[in-house]
């Protein structure tokens, strides 16, 4: 017997239910990833605020798909496909390996944290980082959450967009003030973004976090496809004018090296840059 064809009304009714199930499954995966240790069903239920019966059903499905597994004591862990979904020869992994020596050299020379951020649409992915040697080091997450208007990677990303796209991402001014140094006025910010677009260099002097500053440049392929940003960040005393002048040519050199790599061209194709 051929499978029964669902009607359009049935598809509409099923869509919210399927979407909710997907959201719950992803919430459970996020919970396990953030915990960084095996969790019991009760712990997952408490963390996600989902009923135990729902968590149990979702975990059964996730385990069947290999996204989770249970250890010897029955606690739930994240499976390999969820922890490391990208193959070793994926463009992002290739670029990460190519970037590590560049980042280490920058960190060794300036003692600041060196980061390579990749632009995936309007999202910013920290692909690799080498932590600075200062006692104060910025917190680094995989996805950059710092506001676009007061972070180096955000300003560099905005500088590649036209005015309408910038306004769409930023929303109406005045922009949120993170510190006393944050640029909140539209005209001042857009003028700065235009300068960044010409120079390819962005600076953040305590605009996002007091005591933390940064400087960075765009990373582009030989075909002028922008794929991300190369950044140095750390305590403000390490970012004097003389130090920033010394950082600039080294950042540009590192960005040019990465931009000329085969992996950068592969990332450009992957991200449709």
CSV table of C-alpha atoms in Angstrom, one decimal:
chain,number,residue,atom,x,y,z
A,1,UNK,CA,0.0,0.0,0.0
A,2,UNK,CA,1.4,3.4,-0.9
A,3,UNK,CA,2.1,5.8,1.9
A,4,UNK,CA,-0.8,8.1,2.8
A,5,UNK,CA,-0.3,11.7,1.5
A,6,UNK,CA,-0.8,14.3,4.2
A,7,UNK,CA,-3.1,17.3,3.4
A,8,UNK,CA,-1.9,20.8,3.6
A,9,UNK,CA,-3.9,21.4,6.8
A,10,UNK,CA,-2.2,18.4,8.4
A,11,UNK,CA,1.2,19.8,7.5
A,12,UNK,CA,0.4,23.1,9.0
A,13,UNK,CA,-0.8,21.5,12.3
A,14,UNK,CA,2.3,19.3,12.4
A,15,UNK,CA,4.8,22.1,11.8
A,16,UNK,CA,4.6,23.8,15.2
A,17,UNK,CA,4.8,20.4,17.0
A,18,UNK,CA,7.9,19.4,15.0
A,19,UNK,CA,9.5,22.7,15.6
A,20,UNK,CA,8.9,22.4,19.3
A,21,UNK,CA,10.4,19.0,19.4
A,22,UNK,CA,13.5,20.2,17.5
A,23,UNK,CA,13.9,23.1,19.9
A,24,UNK,CA,13.6,20.8,22.9
A,25,UNK,CA,16.2,18.4,21.5
A,26,UNK,CA,18.6,21.3,20.8
A,27,UNK,CA,18.1,22.6,24.3
A,28,UNK,CA,19.1,19.3,25.7
A,29,UNK,CA,22.2,19.1,23.5
A,30,UNK,CA,23.1,22.7,24.5
A,31,UNK,CA,22.7,21.7,28.2
A,32,UNK,CA,25.1,18.8,27.8
A,33,UNK,CA,27.6,20.8,25.8
A,34,UNK,CA,27.7,23.6,28.4
A,35,UNK,CA,27.9,21.3,31.3
A,36,UNK,CA,31.1,19.7,30.0
A,37,UNK,CA,30.4,16.6,32.1
A,38,UNK,CA,28.0,13.7,32.2
A,39,UNK,CA,24.5,14.6,33.5
A,40,UNK,CA,21.7,12.6,35.0
A,41,UNK,CA,18.2,12.9,33.5
A,42,UNK,CA,17.1,14.8,36.6
A,43,UNK,CA,19.9,17.3,36.1
A,44,UNK,CA,19.0,17.9,32.5
A,45,UNK,CA,15.4,18.3,33.3
A,46,UNK,CA,16.2,20.9,36.0
A,47,UNK,CA,18.6,22.8,33.7
A,48,UNK,CA,16.3,22.9,30.7
A,49,UNK,CA,13.1,23.3,32.6
A,50,UNK,CA,11.6,20.4,30.6
A,51,UNK,CA,9.5,17.6,32.2
A,52,UNK,CA,11.5,14.4,32.9
A,53,UNK,CA,9.3,12.4,30.5
A,54,UNK,CA,10.0,14.8,27.7
A,55,UNK,CA,13.8,14.7,28.4
A,56,UNK,CA,13.6,10.9,28.5
A,57,UNK,CA,11.9,10.7,25.0
A,58,UNK,CA,14.3,13.3,23.5
A,59,UNK,CA,17.4,11.5,24.9
A,60,UNK,CA,16.2,8.2,23.4
A,61,UNK,CA,16.0,9.8,20.0
A,62,UNK,CA,19.3,11.6,20.4
A,63,UNK,CA,21.0,8.4,21.5
A,64,UNK,CA,19.6,6.5,18.5
A,65,UNK,CA,21.1,9.2,16.3
A,66,UNK,CA,24.5,9.0,18.0
A,67,UNK,CA,24.3,12.6,19.3
A,68,UNK,CA,24.4,11.4,22.9
A,69,UNK,CA,25.4,8.2,24.8
A,70,UNK,CA,25.3,7.0,28.4
A,71,UNK,CA,28.4,6.3,30.5
A,72,UNK,CA,28.8,3.2,32.7
A,73,UNK,CA,26.8,4.9,35.5
A,74,UNK,CA,23.9,5.7,33.2
A,75,UNK,CA,24.6,9.4,33.0
A,76,UNK,CA,24.2,11.2,29.6
A,77,UNK,CA,27.0,12.5,27.6
A,78,UNK,CA,27.4,14.4,24.3
A,79,UNK,CA,28.3,12.1,21.4
A,80,UNK,CA,31.1,12.7,18.9
A,81,UNK,CA,28.9,14.0,16.1
A,82,UNK,CA,27.6,16.7,18.4
A,83,UNK,CA,31.0,17.5,19.9
A,84,UNK,CA,32.9,17.6,16.6
A,85,UNK,CA,30.5,17.6,13.7
A,86,UNK,CA,33.0,18.9,11.1
A,87,UNK,CA,35.4,16.5,9.3
A,88,UNK,CA,39.1,17.2,9.7
A,89,UNK,CA,39.4,18.3,6.1
A,90,UNK,CA,36.5,20.8,6.4
A,91,UNK,CA,37.5,24.3,5.3
A,92,UNK,CA,37.1,25.7,8.8
A,93,UNK,CA,39.4,23.1,10.3
A,94,UNK,CA,41.9,23.6,7.6
A,95,UNK,CA,42.0,27.3,8.2
A,96,UNK,CA,42.2,26.8,12.0
A,97,UNK,CA,45.4,24.7,11.5
A,98,UNK,CA,46.9,27.3,9.1
A,99,UNK,CA,46.1,30.1,11.6
A,100,UNK,CA,47.7,28.7,14.8
A,101,UNK,CA,51.3,29.7,14.0
A,102,UNK,CA,50.2,33.2,12.9
A,103,UNK,CA,48.3,33.6,16.2
A,104,UNK,CA,51.1,32.3,18.3
A,105,UNK,CA,53.6,34.7,16.7
A,106,UNK,CA,51.3,37.7,17.4
A,107,UNK,CA,50.7,36.6,21.0
A,108,UNK,CA,54.4,36.1,21.6
A,109,UNK,CA,55.3,39.5,20.2
A,110,UNK,CA,52.6,41.6,21.9
A,111,UNK,CA,51.5,39.4,24.9
A,112,UNK,CA,47.9,40.0,24.0
A,113,UNK,CA,45.3,37.4,23.1
A,114,UNK,CA,45.3,36.7,19.4
A,115,UNK,CA,42.1,35.6,17.7
A,116,UNK,CA,40.9,34.6,14.2
A,117,UNK,CA,37.2,35.3,13.7
A,118,UNK,CA,35.3,34.0,10.7
A,119,UNK,CA,32.2,35.8,9.4
A,120,UNK,CA,29.4,33.4,8.6
A,121,UNK,CA,26.8,35.7,7.2
A,122,UNK,CA,26.4,38.3,10.0
A,123,UNK,CA,27.5,35.8,12.7
A,124,UNK,CA,31.0,35.9,14.1
A,125,UNK,CA,32.7,32.6,14.9
A,126,UNK,CA,36.0,32.5,16.9
A,127,UNK,CA,37.8,29.9,14.9
A,128,UNK,CA,41.0,29.9,17.0
A,129,UNK,CA,42.6,31.8,19.8
A,130,UNK,CA,45.9,32.0,21.7
A,131,UNK,CA,45.4,33.5,25.1
A,132,UNK,CA,47.6,36.4,26.2
A,133,UNK,CA,50.1,36.3,29.0
A,134,UNK,CA,48.5,39.0,31.1
A,135,UNK,CA,46.7,38.2,34.3
A,136,UNK,CA,43.6,39.9,32.8
A,137,UNK,CA,42.4,38.0,29.7
A,138,UNK,CA,39.1,38.5,27.9
A,139,UNK,CA,36.5,35.8,28.1
A,140,UNK,CA,36.3,33.9,24.7
A,141,UNK,CA,33.3,32.0,23.5
A,142,UNK,CA,32.9,30.2,20.2
A,143,UNK,CA,30.3,32.7,19.0
A,144,UNK,CA,31.1,36.4,19.5
A,145,UNK,CA,28.2,38.0,21.4
A,146,UNK,CA,29.8,41.4,21.9
A,147,UNK,CA,27.6,44.1,20.3
A,148,UNK,CA,28.6,44.9,16.7
A,149,UNK,CA,29.0,48.7,17.3
A,150,UNK,CA,31.5,48.4,20.2
A,151,UNK,CA,33.7,45.4,19.3
A,152,UNK,CA,36.6,45.2,16.8
A,153,UNK,CA,35.2,42.1,14.9
A,154,UNK,CA,31.8,43.8,14.9
A,155,UNK,CA,33.1,47.0,13.4
A,156,UNK,CA,35.1,45.2,10.8
A,157,UNK,CA,32.0,43.2,9.8
A,158,UNK,CA,29.8,46.3,9.6
A,159,UNK,CA,32.5,48.1,7.6
A,160,UNK,CA,32.0,45.6,4.8
A,161,UNK,CA,28.2,46.3,4.5
A,162,UNK,CA,26.3,49.1,2.9
A,163,UNK,CA,24.4,51.7,5.0
A,164,UNK,CA,21.0,49.9,4.8
A,165,UNK,CA,22.5,46.6,6.0
A,166,UNK,CA,24.3,48.4,8.8
A,167,UNK,CA,21.1,50.0,10.0
A,168,UNK,CA,19.2,46.7,9.8
A,169,UNK,CA,21.7,45.0,12.1
A,170,UNK,CA,22.2,47.9,14.5
A,171,UNK,CA,18.7,49.1,14.8
A,172,UNK,CA,17.8,52.7,15.7
A,173,UNK,CA,20.3,55.0,17.5
A,174,UNK,CA,21.3,55.8,20.1
A,175,UNK,CA,23.1,52.5,20.5
A,176,UNK,CA,23.5,50.8,23.9
A,177,UNK,CA,26.4,52.3,25.9
A,178,UNK,CA,28.5,49.5,27.4
A,179,UNK,CA,31.1,51.9,28.8
A,180,UNK,CA,31.7,55.6,28.9
A,181,UNK,CA,33.8,55.1,25.7
A,182,UNK,CA,31.1,53.4,23.6
A,183,UNK,CA,30.0,55.3,20.5
A,184,UNK,CA,26.2,55.6,20.7
A,185,UNK,CA,25.5,58.2,18.0
A,186,UNK,CA,24.7,57.0,14.4
A,187,UNK,CA,26.7,59.7,12.6
A,188,UNK,CA,29.9,59.2,14.6
A,189,UNK,CA,29.7,55.4,14.3
A,190,UNK,CA,29.0,55.4,10.6
A,191,UNK,CA,31.8,57.9,9.9
A,192,UNK,CA,34.2,55.5,11.8
A,193,UNK,CA,32.9,52.5,9.9
A,194,UNK,CA,33.6,54.3,6.6
A,195,UNK,CA,37.2,55.0,7.7
A,196,UNK,CA,37.6,51.3,8.7
A,197,UNK,CA,36.3,50.3,5.3
A,198,UNK,CA,39.1,52.4,3.7
A,199,UNK,CA,41.9,51.3,6.1
A,200,UNK,CA,40.8,47.8,6.9
A,201,UNK,CA,41.8,48.5,10.5
A,202,UNK,CA,39.5,48.8,13.6
A,203,UNK,CA,40.3,49.7,17.2
A,204,UNK,CA,38.3,49.3,20.4
A,205,UNK,CA,39.6,51.3,23.4
A,206,UNK,CA,37.5,50.2,26.3
A,207,UNK,CA,34.3,50.5,24.3
A,208,UNK,CA,32.9,47.2,25.2
A,209,UNK,CA,34.5,46.3,28.6
A,210,UNK,CA,36.3,48.7,30.9
A,211,UNK,CA,40.0,47.9,31.0
A,212,UNK,CA,40.0,45.8,27.8
A,213,UNK,CA,41.0,47.1,24.4
A,214,UNK,CA,41.6,45.5,21.0
A,215,UNK,CA,42.8,46.1,17.5
A,216,UNK,CA,42.1,44.1,14.3
A,217,UNK,CA,42.2,43.9,10.6
A,218,UNK,CA,40.1,42.2,7.9
A,219,UNK,CA,41.2,38.9,6.5
A,220,UNK,CA,40.5,38.7,2.7
A,221,UNK,CA,41.4,36.3,0.0
A,222,UNK,CA,43.4,37.3,-3.1
A,223,UNK,CA,40.0,37.7,-4.9
A,224,UNK,CA,39.0,40.3,-2.2
A,225,UNK,CA,36.5,38.0,-0.5
A,226,UNK,CA,36.3,39.0,3.2
A,227,UNK,CA,36.2,35.9,5.4
A,228,UNK,CA,36.8,37.3,8.8
A,229,UNK,CA,39.1,39.3,11.2
A,230,UNK,CA,42.5,38.9,12.8
A,231,UNK,CA,42.5,40.5,16.2
A,232,UNK,CA,44.6,41.3,19.3
A,233,UNK,CA,42.9,42.0,22.5
A,234,UNK,CA,43.9,42.4,26.2
A,235,UNK,CA,44.4,44.9,29.0
A,236,UNK,CA,44.3,48.6,27.9
A,237,UNK,CA,47.9,49.4,29.1
A,238,UNK,CA,49.1,47.0,26.3
A,239,UNK,CA,47.4,49.2,23.7
A,240,UNK,CA,49.3,52.5,23.9
A,241,UNK,CA,49.5,54.4,20.6
A,242,UNK,CA,53.0,53.2,20.0
A,243,UNK,CA,52.0,49.6,20.6
A,244,UNK,CA,49.0,49.9,18.3
A,245,UNK,CA,51.3,51.4,15.6
A,246,UNK,CA,53.6,48.4,16.0
A,247,UNK,CA,50.6,45.9,15.9
A,248,UNK,CA,49.2,47.2,12.7
A,249,UNK,CA,51.8,46.0,10.2
A,250,UNK,CA,52.1,42.6,12.0
A,251,UNK,CA,48.3,42.1,11.9
A,252,UNK,CA,48.2,43.1,8.2
A,253,UNK,CA,51.1,40.6,7.5
A,254,UNK,CA,49.3,37.8,9.3
A,255,UNK,CA,46.0,38.6,7.6
A,256,UNK,CA,47.7,38.6,4.2
A,257,UNK,CA,49.4,35.2,5.0
A,258,UNK,CA,46.1,33.7,6.0
A,259,UNK,CA,44.2,35.3,3.1
A,260,UNK,CA,46.6,33.8,0.5
A,261,UNK,CA,46.1,30.2,1.8
A,262,UNK,CA,44.2,27.5,0.1
A,263,UNK,CA,42.1,27.1,3.3
A,264,UNK,CA,41.0,30.7,3.1
A,265,UNK,CA,39.7,30.3,-0.4
A,266,UNK,CA,37.9,27.2,0.7
A,267,UNK,CA,36.3,29.1,3.6
A,268,UNK,CA,35.2,31.8,1.2
A,269,UNK,CA,33.4,29.2,-0.9
A,270,UNK,CA,31.9,27.6,2.2
A,271,UNK,CA,30.6,30.9,3.6
A,272,UNK,CA,29.6,32.3,0.2
A,273,UNK,CA,31.9,35.3,0.9
